[in-house]
Coordinates of C-alpha atoms in Angstrom, one line a residue:
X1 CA -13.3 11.4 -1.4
X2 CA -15.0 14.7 -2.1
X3 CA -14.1 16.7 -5.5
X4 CA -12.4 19.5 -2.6
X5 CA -10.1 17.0 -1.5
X6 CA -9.0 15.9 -4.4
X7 CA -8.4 19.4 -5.6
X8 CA -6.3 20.1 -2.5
X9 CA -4.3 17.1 -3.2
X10 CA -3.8 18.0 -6.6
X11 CA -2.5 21.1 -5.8
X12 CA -1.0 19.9 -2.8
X13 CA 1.0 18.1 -5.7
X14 CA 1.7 20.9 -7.8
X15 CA 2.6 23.7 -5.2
X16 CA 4.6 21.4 -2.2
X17 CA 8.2 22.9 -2.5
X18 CA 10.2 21.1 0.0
X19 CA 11.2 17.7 -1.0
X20 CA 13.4 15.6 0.5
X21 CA 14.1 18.8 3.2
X22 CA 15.3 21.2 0.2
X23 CA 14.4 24.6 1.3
X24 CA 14.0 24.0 4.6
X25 CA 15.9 26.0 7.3
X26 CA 14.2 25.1 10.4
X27 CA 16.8 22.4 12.1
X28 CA 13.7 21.4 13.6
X29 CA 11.4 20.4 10.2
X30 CA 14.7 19.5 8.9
X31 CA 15.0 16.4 11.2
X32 CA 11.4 15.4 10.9
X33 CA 11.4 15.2 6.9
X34 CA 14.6 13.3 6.8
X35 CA 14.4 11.0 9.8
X36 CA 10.1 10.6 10.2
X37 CA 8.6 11.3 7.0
X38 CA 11.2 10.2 3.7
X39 CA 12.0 6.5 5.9
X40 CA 8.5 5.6 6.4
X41 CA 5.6 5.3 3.7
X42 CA 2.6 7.9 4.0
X43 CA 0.5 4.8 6.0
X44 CA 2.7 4.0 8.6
X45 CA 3.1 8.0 9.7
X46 CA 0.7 8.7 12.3
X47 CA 2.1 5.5 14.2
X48 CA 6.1 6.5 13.8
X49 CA 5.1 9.9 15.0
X50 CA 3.9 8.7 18.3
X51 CA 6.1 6.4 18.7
X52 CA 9.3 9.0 18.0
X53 CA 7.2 11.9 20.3
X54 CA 5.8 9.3 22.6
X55 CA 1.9 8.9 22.7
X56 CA 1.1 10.8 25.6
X57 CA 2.2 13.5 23.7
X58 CA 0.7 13.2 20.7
X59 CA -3.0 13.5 19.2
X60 CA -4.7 12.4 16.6
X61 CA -7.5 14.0 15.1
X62 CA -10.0 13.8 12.1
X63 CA -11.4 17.5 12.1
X64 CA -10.0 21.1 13.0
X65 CA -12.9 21.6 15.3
X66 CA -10.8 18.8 17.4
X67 CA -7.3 20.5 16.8
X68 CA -8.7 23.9 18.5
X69 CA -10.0 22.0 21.6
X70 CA -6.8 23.5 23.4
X71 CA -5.9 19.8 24.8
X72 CA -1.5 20.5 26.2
X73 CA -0.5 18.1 23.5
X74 CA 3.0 19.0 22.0
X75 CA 2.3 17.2 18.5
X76 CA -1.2 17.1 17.1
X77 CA -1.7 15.4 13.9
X78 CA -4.8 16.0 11.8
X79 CA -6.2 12.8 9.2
X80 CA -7.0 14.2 6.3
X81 CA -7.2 17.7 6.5
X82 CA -9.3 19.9 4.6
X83 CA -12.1 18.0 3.7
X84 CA -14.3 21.2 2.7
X85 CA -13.5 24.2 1.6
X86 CA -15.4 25.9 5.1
X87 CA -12.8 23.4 7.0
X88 CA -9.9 24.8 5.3
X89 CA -11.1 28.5 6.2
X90 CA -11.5 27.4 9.8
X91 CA -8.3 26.0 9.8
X92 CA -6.7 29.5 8.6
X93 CA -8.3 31.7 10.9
X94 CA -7.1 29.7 13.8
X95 CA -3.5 29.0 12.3
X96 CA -3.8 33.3 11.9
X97 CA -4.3 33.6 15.7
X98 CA -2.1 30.6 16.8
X99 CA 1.7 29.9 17.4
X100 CA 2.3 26.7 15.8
X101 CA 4.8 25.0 13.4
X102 CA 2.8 23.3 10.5
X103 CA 3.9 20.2 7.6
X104 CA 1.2 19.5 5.9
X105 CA 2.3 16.2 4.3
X106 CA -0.5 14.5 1.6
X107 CA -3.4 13.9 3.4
X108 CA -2.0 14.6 7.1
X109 CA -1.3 17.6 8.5
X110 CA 0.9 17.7 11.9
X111 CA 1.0 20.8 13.9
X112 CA 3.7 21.3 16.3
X113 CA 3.4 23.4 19.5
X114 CA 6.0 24.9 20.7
X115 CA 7.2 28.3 22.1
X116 CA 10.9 28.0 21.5
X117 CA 10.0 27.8 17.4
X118 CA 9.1 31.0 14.9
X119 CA 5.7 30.3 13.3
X120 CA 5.8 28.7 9.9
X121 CA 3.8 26.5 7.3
X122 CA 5.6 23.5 5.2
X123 CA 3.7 22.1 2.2
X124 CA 6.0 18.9 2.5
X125 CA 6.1 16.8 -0.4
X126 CA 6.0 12.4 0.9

């Protein structure tokens, strides 16, 4: 683990505001932090995710590079996110020009695409 991710996580820590879905107004994101993410512990996520989306709609990637391929996946999660601070700048610019819903959960970050939903970023506390 580099210093940058374990300053992200740290203030992951300190700056996630929605915990146990407090704050959160999206039915949508509501749903997912009280029946995916509080159940399940942080190692078992990526699995209960495909299995409650179904795996030929989800995909799993390890850089942001991956997540702007432009694969029609309706869930994409990314492992361990933001491993330098260039990676976290890519990820910005592309979130800036995209229409996606984003948790970003400790060390995963799942991106949701679809149309129907306004654009918004949770830092979501797990």
């Amino acid at each position: 683990m580099t210093r940058y991710q374990l300053y992200t996580r740290l203030r992951h820590a300190l700056t996630a505001r929605h915990w146990r879905g407090h704050g959160i107004h999206s039915p949508m994101m509501y749903r997912f932090v009280r029946e995916v993410v509080l159940p399940q512990r942080r190692r078992r996520l990526p699995e209960v995710i495909a299995t409650r989306y179904g795996a030929e709609n989800v995909k799993f990637v390890h850089s942001v590079t991956d997540v702007t391929d432009g694969e029609a996946k309706r869930v994409v999660c990314l492992l361990e996110p933001f491993r330098t601070a260039q990676e976290r700048h890519d990820f910005d610019r592309w979130f800036a020009e995209t229409h996606v819903v984003a948790a970003h959960l400790q060390g995963l970050l799942v991106l949701f695409f679809d149309p129907k939903l306004q654009k918004q970023f949770f830092r979501i506390r797990n």
